[in-house]
mmCIF file of C-alpha atoms in Angstrom:
data_model
loop_
_atom_site.group_PDB
_atom_site.id
_atom_site.type_symbol
_atom_site.label_atom_id
_atom_site.label_comp_id
_atom_site.label_asym_id
_atom_site.label_seq_id
_atom_site.Cartn_x
_atom_site.Cartn_y
_atom_site.Cartn_z
ATOM 1 C CA MET A 173 82.202 -245.612 -67.488
ATOM 2 C CA CYS A 174 81.196 -249.005 -66.099
ATOM 3 C CA GLU A 175 77.458 -249.687 -66.473
ATOM 4 C CA PRO A 176 75.603 -251.327 -63.570
ATOM 5 C CA PRO A 177 74.688 -254.952 -64.273
ATOM 6 C CA ILE A 178 71.212 -255.653 -65.615
ATOM 7 C CA LEU A 179 70.931 -258.382 -62.988
ATOM 8 C CA TYR A 180 71.152 -255.754 -60.242
ATOM 9 C CA PHE A 181 68.161 -253.842 -61.642
ATOM 10 C CA LEU A 182 66.101 -256.992 -62.097
ATOM 11 C CA GLN A 183 66.670 -257.963 -58.479
ATOM 12 C CA ALA A 184 65.548 -254.483 -57.387
ATOM 13 C CA TYR A 185 62.351 -254.668 -59.443
ATOM 14 C CA LEU A 186 61.503 -258.130 -58.126
ATOM 15 C CA ALA A 187 62.117 -256.976 -54.556
ATOM 16 C CA ARG A 188 59.773 -254.033 -55.087
ATOM 17 C CA ILE A 189 57.058 -256.324 -56.475
ATOM 18 C CA GLU A 190 57.462 -258.561 -53.421
ATOM 19 C CA GLU A 191 57.137 -255.514 -51.180
ATOM 20 C CA VAL A 192 53.909 -253.998 -52.540
ATOM 21 C CA ASN A 193 52.061 -256.468 -54.758
ATOM 22 C CA ILE A 194 50.648 -258.974 -52.275
ATOM 23 C CA ASN A 195 52.334 -257.617 -49.159
ATOM 24 C CA GLY A 196 52.136 -254.040 -47.884
ATOM 25 C CA PRO A 197 49.408 -252.132 -49.742
ATOM 26 C CA GLY A 198 48.440 -255.264 -51.680
ATOM 27 C CA LEU A 199 48.181 -253.569 -55.081
ATOM 28 C CA ARG A 200 47.772 -256.887 -56.952
ATOM 29 C CA ALA A 201 49.103 -255.323 -60.133
ATOM 30 C CA VAL A 202 51.215 -258.376 -61.038
ATOM 31 C CA ILE A 203 49.729 -261.842 -61.518
ATOM 32 C CA GLU A 204 53.036 -263.662 -61.857
ATOM 33 C CA THR A 205 56.746 -263.061 -62.263
ATOM 34 C CA ASN A 206 58.973 -264.820 -64.756
ATOM 35 C CA PRO A 207 60.978 -267.565 -63.000
ATOM 36 C CA VAL A 208 63.825 -267.280 -65.525
ATOM 37 C CA ALA A 209 64.047 -263.470 -65.556
ATOM 38 C CA LEU A 210 67.242 -263.383 -63.478
ATOM 39 C CA THR A 211 68.901 -266.004 -65.663
ATOM 40 C CA LYS A 212 67.988 -263.998 -68.738
ATOM 41 C CA ALA A 213 69.374 -260.841 -67.105
ATOM 42 C CA ALA A 214 72.728 -262.531 -66.561
ATOM 43 C CA GLU A 215 72.782 -263.674 -70.208
ATOM 44 C CA LEU A 216 71.982 -260.178 -71.457
ATOM 45 C CA ASP A 217 74.667 -258.708 -69.198
ATOM 46 C CA ALA A 218 77.238 -260.960 -70.832
ATOM 47 C CA GLU A 219 75.939 -260.180 -74.302
ATOM 48 C CA ARG A 220 76.095 -256.424 -73.701
ATOM 49 C CA LYS A 221 79.707 -256.700 -72.564
ATOM 50 C CA SER A 222 80.761 -258.800 -75.544
ATOM 51 C CA LYS A 223 78.645 -257.383 -78.366
ATOM 52 C CA GLY A 224 76.996 -254.214 -77.105
ATOM 53 C CA PRO A 225 73.256 -253.609 -76.640
ATOM 54 C CA ARG A 226 70.704 -254.881 -79.149
ATOM 55 C CA SER A 227 68.560 -251.745 -78.791
ATOM 56 C CA ALA A 228 67.530 -249.073 -76.295
ATOM 57 C CA LEU A 229 65.452 -251.800 -74.604
ATOM 58 C CA HIS A 230 68.402 -254.128 -73.972
ATOM 59 C CA GLY A 231 67.984 -255.476 -70.441
ATOM 60 C CA ILE A 232 64.879 -253.374 -69.747
ATOM 61 C CA PRO A 233 62.240 -255.164 -67.620
ATOM 62 C CA VAL A 234 58.765 -255.337 -69.146
ATOM 63 C CA LEU A 235 55.455 -256.480 -67.676
ATOM 64 C CA VAL A 236 52.855 -257.610 -70.224
ATOM 65 C CA LYS A 237 49.105 -257.800 -69.756
ATOM 66 C CA THR A 238 47.923 -261.332 -69.088
ATOM 67 C CA SER A 239 45.940 -261.413 -72.318
ATOM 68 C CA LEU A 240 49.258 -261.499 -74.206
ATOM 69 C CA GLY A 241 51.512 -264.446 -74.940
ATOM 70 C CA MET A 242 52.662 -267.260 -72.689
ATOM 71 C CA ASN A 243 50.856 -268.241 -69.447
ATOM 72 C CA THR A 244 47.905 -266.250 -70.709
ATOM 73 C CA THR A 245 44.711 -266.480 -68.661
ATOM 74 C CA ALA A 246 42.824 -263.224 -69.418
ATOM 75 C CA GLY A 247 42.386 -263.304 -65.639
ATOM 76 C CA SER A 248 40.103 -266.350 -65.831
ATOM 77 C CA PHE A 249 40.566 -269.733 -64.172
ATOM 78 C CA ALA A 250 39.099 -271.171 -67.387
ATOM 79 C CA LEU A 251 42.552 -270.607 -68.928
ATOM 80 C CA GLN A 252 44.605 -271.307 -65.820
ATOM 81 C CA HIS A 253 47.518 -273.682 -66.550
ATOM 82 C CA SER A 254 46.821 -273.570 -70.278
ATOM 83 C CA VAL A 255 49.984 -273.507 -72.358
ATOM 84 C CA VAL A 256 50.301 -271.637 -75.646
ATOM 85 C CA PRO A 257 52.745 -272.779 -78.322
ATOM 86 C CA ASP A 258 54.486 -269.424 -78.650
ATOM 87 C CA ASP A 259 54.731 -265.822 -77.469
ATOM 88 C CA ALA A 260 52.489 -263.061 -78.779
ATOM 89 C CA GLU A 261 54.133 -261.333 -81.753
ATOM 90 C CA VAL A 262 54.672 -258.064 -79.851
ATOM 91 C CA VAL A 263 56.364 -259.995 -77.034
ATOM 92 C CA LYS A 264 58.644 -261.707 -79.550
ATOM 93 C CA ARG A 265 59.692 -258.293 -80.814
ATOM 94 C CA LEU A 266 60.443 -257.074 -77.306
ATOM 95 C CA ARG A 267 62.559 -260.148 -76.587
ATOM 96 C CA ALA A 268 64.406 -259.753 -79.887
ATOM 97 C CA ALA A 269 65.212 -256.172 -78.871
ATOM 98 C CA GLY A 270 66.772 -257.452 -75.651
ATOM 99 C CA ALA A 271 63.927 -256.632 -73.267
ATOM 100 C CA ILE A 272 63.271 -258.978 -70.355
ATOM 101 C CA VAL A 273 59.718 -260.127 -69.719
ATOM 102 C CA LEU A 274 59.582 -259.684 -65.956
ATOM 103 C CA GLY A 275 56.087 -261.110 -65.602
ATOM 104 C CA LYS A 276 52.387 -260.661 -66.273
ATOM 105 C CA SER A 277 50.226 -257.774 -65.113
ATOM 106 C CA ASN A 278 46.702 -258.173 -63.786
ATOM 107 C CA LEU A 279 43.681 -256.933 -65.744
ATOM 108 C CA SER A 280 39.927 -256.627 -65.655
ATOM 109 C CA GLU A 281 38.896 -260.212 -66.433
ATOM 110 C CA TRP A 282 38.248 -260.863 -70.127
ATOM 111 C CA ALA A 283 39.295 -257.241 -70.821
ATOM 112 C CA HIS A 284 36.360 -255.985 -68.710
ATOM 113 C CA TYR A 285 33.952 -257.726 -71.048
ATOM 114 C CA ARG A 286 32.492 -260.277 -68.685
ATOM 115 C CA GLY A 287 29.896 -258.285 -66.739
ATOM 116 C CA ASN A 288 29.271 -255.361 -64.404
ATOM 117 C CA ILE A 289 32.335 -255.923 -62.231
ATOM 118 C CA ALA A 290 34.831 -253.488 -60.750
ATOM 119 C CA SER A 291 37.724 -252.453 -62.988
ATOM 120 C CA GLY A 292 40.947 -254.260 -62.168
ATOM 121 C CA TRP A 293 39.365 -257.432 -60.800
ATOM 122 C CA SER A 294 40.099 -260.864 -62.170
ATOM 123 C CA ALA A 295 39.459 -264.233 -60.588
ATOM 124 C CA VAL A 296 43.106 -265.244 -60.994
ATOM 125 C CA GLY A 297 44.688 -261.961 -59.922
ATOM 126 C CA GLY A 298 42.207 -260.486 -57.450
ATOM 127 C CA GLN A 299 41.461 -256.761 -57.201
ATOM 128 C CA THR A 300 44.100 -254.356 -58.485
ATOM 129 C CA THR A 301 43.992 -251.024 -56.658
ATOM 130 C CA SER A 302 45.543 -247.617 -57.223
ATOM 131 C CA ALA A 303 48.997 -246.902 -55.825
ATOM 132 C CA TYR A 304 47.952 -243.309 -55.149
ATOM 133 C CA PHE A 305 44.930 -243.903 -52.911
ATOM 134 C CA PRO A 306 44.073 -246.966 -50.789
ATOM 135 C CA GLY A 307 41.406 -248.972 -52.583
ATOM 136 C CA GLY A 308 41.357 -246.420 -55.439
ATOM 137 C CA ASP A 309 39.898 -247.285 -58.849
ATOM 138 C CA PRO A 310 42.779 -248.255 -61.204
ATOM 139 C CA SER A 311 40.470 -248.174 -64.242
ATOM 140 C CA GLY A 312 40.844 -250.856 -66.873
ATOM 141 C CA SER A 313 41.061 -253.137 -68.487
ATOM 142 C CA SER A 314 44.858 -252.756 -68.507
ATOM 143 C CA SER A 315 44.646 -252.080 -64.775
ATOM 144 C CA GLY A 316 47.724 -253.920 -63.575
ATOM 145 C CA SER A 317 49.861 -252.412 -66.332
ATOM 146 C CA GLY A 318 48.784 -248.921 -65.277
ATOM 147 C CA VAL A 319 49.398 -249.434 -61.562
ATOM 148 C CA ALA A 320 52.679 -251.310 -62.073
ATOM 149 C CA THR A 321 54.020 -248.504 -64.238
ATOM 150 C CA SER A 322 52.877 -245.800 -61.829
ATOM 151 C CA ILE A 323 54.783 -247.241 -58.884
ATOM 152 C CA GLY A 324 57.791 -248.492 -60.860
ATOM 153 C CA LEU A 325 57.320 -252.264 -60.783
ATOM 154 C CA ALA A 326 58.725 -252.349 -64.323
ATOM 155 C CA ALA A 327 60.252 -249.808 -66.660
ATOM 156 C CA VAL A 328 57.732 -250.662 -69.382
ATOM 157 C CA THR A 329 54.350 -252.356 -69.498
ATOM 158 C CA LEU A 330 52.111 -253.361 -72.379
ATOM 159 C CA GLY A 331 48.351 -252.945 -72.453
ATOM 160 C CA THR A 332 45.586 -253.693 -74.913
ATOM 161 C CA GLU A 333 42.653 -251.498 -75.852
ATOM 162 C CA THR A 334 39.288 -251.997 -77.462
ATOM 163 C CA ASP A 335 37.684 -248.834 -76.052
ATOM 164 C CA GLY A 336 39.629 -246.986 -73.353
ATOM 165 C CA SER A 337 41.595 -249.880 -71.875
ATOM 166 C CA ILE A 338 45.006 -248.233 -72.334
ATOM 167 C CA ILE A 339 44.226 -244.535 -72.126
ATOM 168 C CA SER A 340 41.831 -244.697 -69.165
ATOM 169 C CA PRO A 341 44.133 -246.590 -66.745
ATOM 170 C CA SER A 342 46.987 -244.404 -67.993
ATOM 171 C CA SER A 343 44.985 -241.345 -66.972
ATOM 172 C CA HIS A 344 43.896 -242.804 -63.619
ATOM 173 C CA ASN A 345 47.461 -243.797 -62.760
ATOM 174 C CA ASN A 346 49.208 -240.646 -64.019
ATOM 175 C CA ILE A 347 51.299 -242.334 -66.702
ATOM 176 C CA VAL A 348 51.711 -242.203 -70.498
ATOM 177 C CA GLY A 349 49.743 -244.648 -72.606
ATOM 178 C CA ILE A 350 49.563 -244.869 -76.389
ATOM 179 C CA LYS A 351 46.618 -246.523 -78.096
ATOM 180 C CA PRO A 352 48.010 -247.255 -81.574
ATOM 181 C CA THR A 353 45.765 -247.151 -84.618
ATOM 182 C CA VAL A 354 44.359 -250.630 -85.257
ATOM 183 C CA GLY A 355 46.838 -252.347 -87.559
ATOM 184 C CA LEU A 356 49.973 -250.577 -86.358
ATOM 185 C CA THR A 357 50.796 -253.358 -83.863
ATOM 186 C CA SER A 358 50.129 -257.082 -84.233
ATOM 187 C CA ARG A 359 47.369 -258.790 -82.224
ATOM 188 C CA VAL A 360 48.660 -262.311 -82.929
ATOM 189 C CA GLY A 361 48.814 -264.254 -79.661
ATOM 190 C CA VAL A 362 46.487 -261.800 -77.880
ATOM 191 C CA VAL A 363 43.234 -263.114 -76.383
ATOM 192 C CA PRO A 364 40.751 -261.385 -78.730
ATOM 193 C CA LEU A 365 37.738 -259.223 -77.935
ATOM 194 C CA SER A 366 37.044 -257.410 -81.234
ATOM 195 C CA SER A 367 39.066 -257.771 -84.403
ATOM 196 C CA TYR A 368 37.776 -254.352 -85.483
ATOM 197 C CA GLN A 369 38.938 -252.450 -82.397
ATOM 198 C CA ASP A 370 41.655 -254.405 -80.536
ATOM 199 C CA THR A 371 45.142 -252.927 -80.455
ATOM 200 C CA VAL A 372 48.308 -253.302 -78.337
ATOM 201 C CA GLY A 373 50.286 -250.351 -76.998
ATOM 202 C CA PRO A 374 52.941 -249.202 -74.504
ATOM 203 C CA MET A 375 52.302 -247.833 -71.024
ATOM 204 C CA THR A 376 55.270 -245.984 -69.515
ATOM 205 C CA ARG A 377 56.241 -243.165 -67.164
ATOM 206 C CA CYS A 378 57.255 -240.710 -69.901
ATOM 207 C CA VAL A 379 56.511 -239.999 -73.552
ATOM 208 C CA SER A 380 60.034 -240.761 -74.776
ATOM 209 C CA ASP A 381 59.931 -244.282 -73.306
ATOM 210 C CA ALA A 382 56.570 -244.912 -74.968
ATOM 211 C CA ALA A 383 57.988 -243.812 -78.329
ATOM 212 C CA VAL A 384 60.976 -246.155 -77.962
ATOM 213 C CA VAL A 385 58.702 -249.110 -77.190
ATOM 214 C CA LEU A 386 56.337 -248.299 -80.066
ATOM 215 C CA ASN A 387 59.330 -248.317 -82.424
ATOM 216 C CA ILE A 388 59.961 -251.926 -81.402
ATOM 217 C CA ILE A 389 56.438 -253.380 -81.383
ATOM 218 C CA ALA A 390 54.996 -251.637 -84.468
ATOM 219 C CA GLY A 391 55.189 -253.124 -87.952
ATOM 220 C CA LYS A 392 53.705 -255.617 -90.343
ATOM 221 C CA ASP A 393 52.851 -259.168 -89.317
ATOM 222 C CA LEU A 394 51.796 -261.570 -92.053
ATOM 223 C CA ASN A 395 49.554 -263.332 -89.546
ATOM 224 C CA ASP A 396 47.547 -260.161 -88.780
ATOM 225 C CA LYS A 397 46.068 -258.836 -92.021
ATOM 226 C CA ASP A 398 45.199 -255.463 -90.488
ATOM 227 C CA THR A 399 48.901 -254.683 -90.128
ATOM 228 C CA LEU A 400 49.643 -255.167 -93.837
ATOM 229 C CA SER A 401 48.350 -251.766 -94.980
ATOM 230 C CA GLN A 402 51.151 -249.879 -93.230
ATOM 231 C CA THR A 403 54.495 -249.047 -94.850
ATOM 232 C CA ASP A 404 57.296 -251.606 -94.859
ATOM 233 C CA ILE A 405 59.525 -249.349 -92.761
ATOM 234 C CA VAL A 406 58.257 -248.371 -89.308
ATOM 235 C CA PRO A 407 58.752 -244.634 -88.752
ATOM 236 C CA ASP A 408 61.026 -243.596 -85.906
ATOM 237 C CA PHE A 409 58.512 -242.273 -83.389
ATOM 238 C CA THR A 410 61.271 -240.770 -81.251
ATOM 239 C CA LYS A 411 61.837 -238.164 -83.987
ATOM 240 C CA ALA A 412 58.502 -236.639 -82.990
ATOM 241 C CA LEU A 413 59.959 -235.819 -79.550
ATOM 242 C CA ASN A 414 60.515 -232.210 -80.524
ATOM 243 C CA GLU A 415 59.243 -229.336 -78.392
ATOM 244 C CA ARG A 416 58.916 -227.199 -81.536
ATOM 245 C CA ALA A 417 56.655 -229.741 -83.238
ATOM 246 C CA LEU A 418 53.509 -227.768 -82.308
ATOM 247 C CA GLU A 419 54.583 -224.522 -83.932
ATOM 248 C CA GLY A 420 51.966 -223.472 -86.487
ATOM 249 C CA LYS A 421 49.667 -226.432 -85.742
ATOM 250 C CA ARG A 422 45.917 -226.073 -85.239
ATOM 251 C CA ILE A 423 44.558 -228.067 -82.291
ATOM 252 C CA GLY A 424 40.806 -228.402 -81.760
ATOM 253 C CA VAL A 425 38.844 -228.857 -78.520
ATOM 254 C CA PRO A 426 35.564 -230.751 -79.086
ATOM 255 C CA ARG A 427 33.782 -229.671 -75.915
ATOM 256 C CA ARG A 428 30.211 -230.646 -76.733
ATOM 257 C CA GLY A 429 29.383 -234.017 -75.217
ATOM 258 C CA PHE A 430 32.774 -234.414 -73.580
ATOM 259 C CA PHE A 431 32.363 -231.858 -70.809
ATOM 260 C CA ARG A 432 29.300 -232.718 -68.744
ATOM 261 C CA GLY A 433 26.374 -230.551 -69.664
ATOM 262 C CA ASP A 434 28.463 -229.137 -72.506
ATOM 263 C CA SER A 435 30.064 -226.783 -69.985
ATOM 264 C CA LYS A 436 33.636 -226.958 -68.784
ATOM 265 C CA ASP A 437 32.378 -225.896 -65.340
ATOM 266 C CA GLN A 438 30.234 -229.034 -64.931
ATOM 267 C CA GLY A 439 32.972 -231.652 -65.253
ATOM 268 C CA ARG A 440 35.405 -232.755 -62.553
ATOM 269 C CA PRO A 441 37.094 -229.537 -61.435
ATOM 270 C CA ASP A 442 40.520 -231.109 -60.952
ATOM 271 C CA ILE A 443 40.549 -232.644 -64.439
ATOM 272 C CA ILE A 444 39.155 -229.540 -66.104
ATOM 273 C CA SER A 445 41.699 -227.318 -64.341
ATOM 274 C CA ALA A 446 44.606 -229.520 -65.449
ATOM 275 C CA PHE A 447 43.207 -229.654 -68.982
ATOM 276 C CA GLU A 448 42.930 -225.868 -69.227
ATOM 277 C CA GLN A 449 46.528 -225.557 -68.025
ATOM 278 C CA ALA A 450 47.569 -228.053 -70.704
ATOM 279 C CA LEU A 451 45.852 -225.940 -73.355
ATOM 280 C CA GLN A 452 47.883 -222.937 -72.202
ATOM 281 C CA THR A 453 51.061 -225.007 -72.489
ATOM 282 C CA ILE A 454 50.117 -226.050 -76.025
ATOM 283 C CA ARG A 455 49.513 -222.391 -76.927
ATOM 284 C CA SER A 456 52.863 -221.402 -75.443
ATOM 285 C CA LEU A 457 54.555 -223.940 -77.727
ATOM 286 C CA GLY A 458 53.228 -222.176 -80.804
ATOM 287 C CA ALA A 459 49.950 -223.939 -81.576
ATOM 288 C CA THR A 460 46.620 -222.284 -82.332
ATOM 289 C CA ILE A 461 43.804 -223.599 -80.151
ATOM 290 C CA VAL A 462 40.427 -223.795 -81.924
ATOM 291 C CA ASP A 463 37.853 -223.916 -79.142
ATOM 292 C CA PRO A 464 35.267 -225.273 -79.574
ATOM 293 C CA ALA A 465 35.736 -227.670 -82.476
ATOM 294 C CA ASP A 466 32.864 -230.044 -81.861
ATOM 295 C CA LEU A 467 32.204 -233.410 -83.487
ATOM 296 C CA PRO A 468 29.037 -233.000 -85.625
ATOM 297 C CA SER A 469 27.900 -236.526 -84.686
ATOM 298 C CA VAL A 470 28.514 -236.327 -80.932
ATOM 299 C CA ASP A 471 24.847 -236.344 -79.901
ATOM 300 C CA GLU A 472 24.204 -239.395 -82.069
ATOM 301 C CA ILE A 473 27.276 -241.131 -80.655
ATOM 302 C CA GLN A 474 25.936 -240.610 -77.139
ATOM 303 C CA ALA A 475 22.512 -241.966 -78.098
ATOM 304 C CA SER A 476 23.756 -244.864 -80.230
ATOM 305 C CA GLY A 477 24.090 -248.411 -78.948
ATOM 306 C CA ASN A 478 25.954 -249.492 -82.058
ATOM 307 C CA GLU A 479 29.358 -249.906 -80.426
ATOM 308 C CA THR A 480 27.901 -252.261 -77.818
ATOM 309 C CA ALA A 481 26.085 -254.216 -80.535
ATOM 310 C CA VAL A 482 29.288 -254.546 -82.543
ATOM 311 C CA LEU A 483 31.376 -255.583 -79.537
ATOM 312 C CA ASP A 484 28.802 -258.092 -78.243
ATOM 313 C CA THR A 485 28.490 -259.755 -81.636
ATOM 314 C CA ASP A 486 32.162 -259.565 -82.528
ATOM 315 C CA PHE A 487 33.219 -260.942 -79.132
ATOM 316 C CA LYS A 488 31.134 -264.054 -79.718
ATOM 317 C CA ALA A 489 32.257 -264.289 -83.342
ATOM 318 C CA ARG A 490 35.876 -263.913 -82.246
ATOM 319 C CA MET A 491 35.195 -266.515 -79.548
ATOM 320 C CA LEU A 492 33.873 -268.813 -82.248
ATOM 321 C CA ILE A 493 36.657 -268.058 -84.723
ATOM 322 C CA SER A 494 39.790 -266.450 -83.281
ATOM 323 C CA LEU A 495 39.463 -267.654 -79.700
ATOM 324 C CA GLN A 496 38.473 -271.156 -80.733
ATOM 325 C CA SER A 497 41.496 -271.153 -83.014
ATOM 326 C CA TYR A 498 43.604 -269.814 -80.133
ATOM 327 C CA LEU A 499 42.254 -272.509 -77.789
ATOM 328 C CA SER A 500 42.743 -275.242 -80.357
ATOM 329 C CA ARG A 501 46.458 -274.365 -80.577
ATOM 330 C CA LEU A 502 47.037 -274.646 -76.846
ATOM 331 C CA THR A 503 49.385 -277.471 -76.006
ATOM 332 C CA ALA A 504 47.487 -277.827 -72.731
ATOM 333 C CA ASN A 505 43.967 -276.679 -71.807
ATOM 334 C CA PRO A 506 42.904 -278.347 -68.551
ATOM 335 C CA SER A 507 39.484 -276.671 -68.280
ATOM 336 C CA GLY A 508 38.316 -277.894 -71.689
ATOM 337 C CA VAL A 509 36.612 -274.534 -72.409
ATOM 338 C CA ARG A 510 36.235 -274.111 -76.169
ATOM 339 C CA ASN A 511 33.565 -271.430 -76.705
ATOM 340 C CA MET A 512 31.354 -268.812 -75.044
ATOM 341 C CA ALA A 513 28.778 -271.301 -73.759
ATOM 342 C CA ASP A 514 31.559 -273.413 -72.238
ATOM 343 C CA LEU A 515 32.979 -270.329 -70.525
ATOM 344 C CA ILE A 516 29.639 -269.321 -69.006
ATOM 345 C CA LYS A 517 29.125 -272.878 -67.755
ATOM 346 C CA PHE A 518 32.659 -273.025 -66.361
ATOM 347 C CA ASN A 519 32.032 -269.867 -64.342
ATOM 348 C CA ASN A 520 28.759 -271.264 -62.993
ATOM 349 C CA ASP A 521 30.317 -274.631 -62.151
ATOM 350 C CA ASN A 522 33.292 -272.957 -60.446
ATOM 351 C CA ALA A 523 31.462 -270.173 -58.666
ATOM 352 C CA VAL A 524 33.776 -270.207 -55.630
ATOM 353 C CA LEU A 525 36.655 -269.235 -57.909
ATOM 354 C CA GLU A 526 34.926 -267.211 -60.605
ATOM 355 C CA LYS A 527 31.885 -265.701 -58.868
ATOM 356 C CA PRO A 528 32.813 -264.677 -55.317
ATOM 357 C CA GLU A 529 30.492 -262.266 -53.527
ATOM 358 C CA GLY A 530 30.377 -258.933 -55.327
ATOM 359 C CA PHE A 531 31.879 -260.370 -58.518
ATOM 360 C CA GLU A 532 29.121 -262.695 -59.717
ATOM 361 C CA ASP A 533 28.007 -260.891 -62.843
ATOM 362 C CA GLN A 534 28.668 -262.302 -66.312
ATOM 363 C CA SER A 535 25.851 -260.511 -68.105
ATOM 364 C CA ILE A 536 28.062 -259.381 -71.006
ATOM 365 C CA LEU A 537 29.081 -262.974 -71.733
ATOM 366 C CA ILE A 538 25.424 -264.024 -71.632
ATOM 367 C CA ARG A 539 24.395 -261.101 -73.852
ATOM 368 C CA SER A 540 27.160 -261.906 -76.324
ATOM 369 C CA GLU A 541 26.190 -265.586 -76.394
ATOM 370 C CA ALA A 542 22.670 -264.549 -77.445
ATOM 371 C CA THR A 543 23.919 -262.811 -80.610
ATOM 372 C CA VAL A 544 23.736 -264.586 -83.956
ATOM 373 C CA GLY A 545 27.132 -263.703 -85.401
ATOM 374 C CA HIS A 546 28.331 -261.532 -88.255
ATOM 375 C CA ASP A 547 24.952 -261.001 -89.928
ATOM 376 C CA ALA A 548 23.493 -258.014 -91.822
ATOM 377 C CA THR A 549 22.547 -256.284 -88.571
ATOM 378 C CA PHE A 550 26.136 -256.532 -87.326
ATOM 379 C CA PHE A 551 27.625 -255.075 -90.497
ATOM 380 C CA ALA A 552 25.024 -252.287 -90.519
ATOM 381 C CA ALA A 553 26.027 -251.388 -86.944
ATOM 382 C CA LEU A 554 29.710 -251.544 -87.901
ATOM 383 C CA ALA A 555 29.138 -249.204 -90.851
ATOM 384 C CA ALA A 556 27.127 -246.829 -88.654
ATOM 385 C CA ASN A 557 29.960 -246.817 -86.109
ATOM 386 C CA ARG A 558 32.476 -245.769 -88.715
ATOM 387 C CA ASP A 559 30.127 -243.097 -90.039
ATOM 388 C CA LEU A 560 29.538 -241.654 -86.554
ATOM 389 C CA GLY A 561 33.086 -242.021 -85.227
ATOM 390 C CA ALA A 562 35.079 -241.116 -88.337
ATOM 391 C CA THR A 563 33.159 -239.668 -91.312
ATOM 392 C CA ARG A 564 30.788 -237.404 -89.362
ATOM 393 C CA GLY A 565 32.855 -237.420 -86.180
ATOM 394 C CA ILE A 566 36.614 -236.998 -85.906
ATOM 395 C CA ASN A 567 37.284 -236.530 -89.624
ATOM 396 C CA ALA A 568 34.466 -234.002 -89.997
ATOM 397 C CA ALA A 569 35.762 -231.889 -87.111
ATOM 398 C CA LEU A 570 39.306 -231.979 -88.458
ATOM 399 C CA GLN A 571 38.183 -230.938 -91.931
ATOM 400 C CA GLU A 572 35.654 -228.295 -90.886
ATOM 401 C CA HIS A 573 38.172 -226.435 -88.725
ATOM 402 C CA ASN A 574 41.315 -227.248 -90.746
ATOM 403 C CA LEU A 575 42.864 -228.981 -87.744
ATOM 404 C CA ASP A 576 45.972 -231.065 -87.252
ATOM 405 C CA ALA A 577 44.635 -232.802 -84.142
ATOM 406 C CA LEU A 578 41.967 -232.866 -81.452
ATOM 407 C CA VAL A 579 42.710 -232.774 -77.724
ATOM 408 C CA LEU A 580 40.550 -233.845 -74.771
ATOM 409 C CA PRO A 581 40.799 -235.087 -71.197
ATOM 410 C CA THR A 582 40.833 -238.880 -71.117
ATOM 411 C CA ASP A 583 37.796 -239.636 -68.962
ATOM 412 C CA GLY A 584 34.243 -240.177 -70.190
ATOM 413 C CA LEU A 585 33.325 -240.438 -73.847
ATOM 414 C CA THR A 586 36.794 -239.578 -75.162
ATOM 415 C CA SER A 587 37.817 -243.118 -76.144
ATOM 416 C CA THR A 588 34.533 -243.965 -77.900
ATOM 417 C CA PRO A 589 34.743 -242.084 -81.251
ATOM 418 C CA PRO A 590 38.258 -243.417 -82.027
ATOM 419 C CA GLY A 591 37.120 -246.882 -80.981
ATOM 420 C CA MET A 592 34.095 -246.710 -83.289
ATOM 421 C CA GLN A 593 36.109 -245.769 -86.364
#
């Protein structure tokens, strides 16, 4: 059977972006498209005919968050027209697998770590909105990736997460998102927020696609020490796509603290209803549901400000170390921004661009600038995070109830305990 040309699909995706991104509903999910995407499609068409496909991603169009790789702005005019020397490592792996980088998706500026600003807004990209409801909240910070996937502007998108930035927009946009364990995927070439929590993962329309992408982007990278503890051979995640995989498994539901007022009746009825239906599906597939299976530390997690303290301090430290290193390697950096203080000043000096009405706040940047770096207080907060999130949190619940996994709706506190550990 003759396969349709990759070029044909690329043209269709680009036409759809033209139709709905700035025009029509104005979703603003895509910041830019790749000017050589069609040329690359033609090359990959020829290669497939002569040699066969490189992988399951051969010729597949991918949008990557604009905190990853080339033409990377993190949504800020401070990095507009900067040029990096190379792609992010995960983008290199996608290209090597034959995927086509179709363009860059919008995001919450600086991974939603600038100030109290609506999710999905960046100075460069404008306000991303939901494809399901006019003006709807896309969540973030991987907002554009979530919306683009939901409406089919690319077959695959990549997002990054520090705390909720993949799984929350995936939930809001009715797609599949995987937040990999820190160290499973490389962060090299990614604009950093926290070296202790940042991770890169796939956002797709179905679980099988996400597994295929994770197969490609996971693995060791000598330039990211956190990836070196994993095995040399990346497991085939598609082998877990087995409807009998839940037979005999014990799945816990940590309701306390995750369902408002500790009662399933006091959360959002639509989410709770869908969640209860999902539990029935899991039971029907042979799993035992242990309900409740609460995290012993959940009250302390809710009361603790440790995660914020860690992120504020680590963001500045990363700005001073990783981001300054990142900026120093740029082959062009027209704004001259080199650190947190420079960034705050740039925003103030370019208020028309960076601080339009309703989007003025940069309180998180200012708060982070006031921290003193990786001192004893920081490491105490980091240790407390891991104790609350892992030792007396997720791990304690798993051990106490002899569980294989925990399951929760995505909204609210759900992303915090895994982020803290």
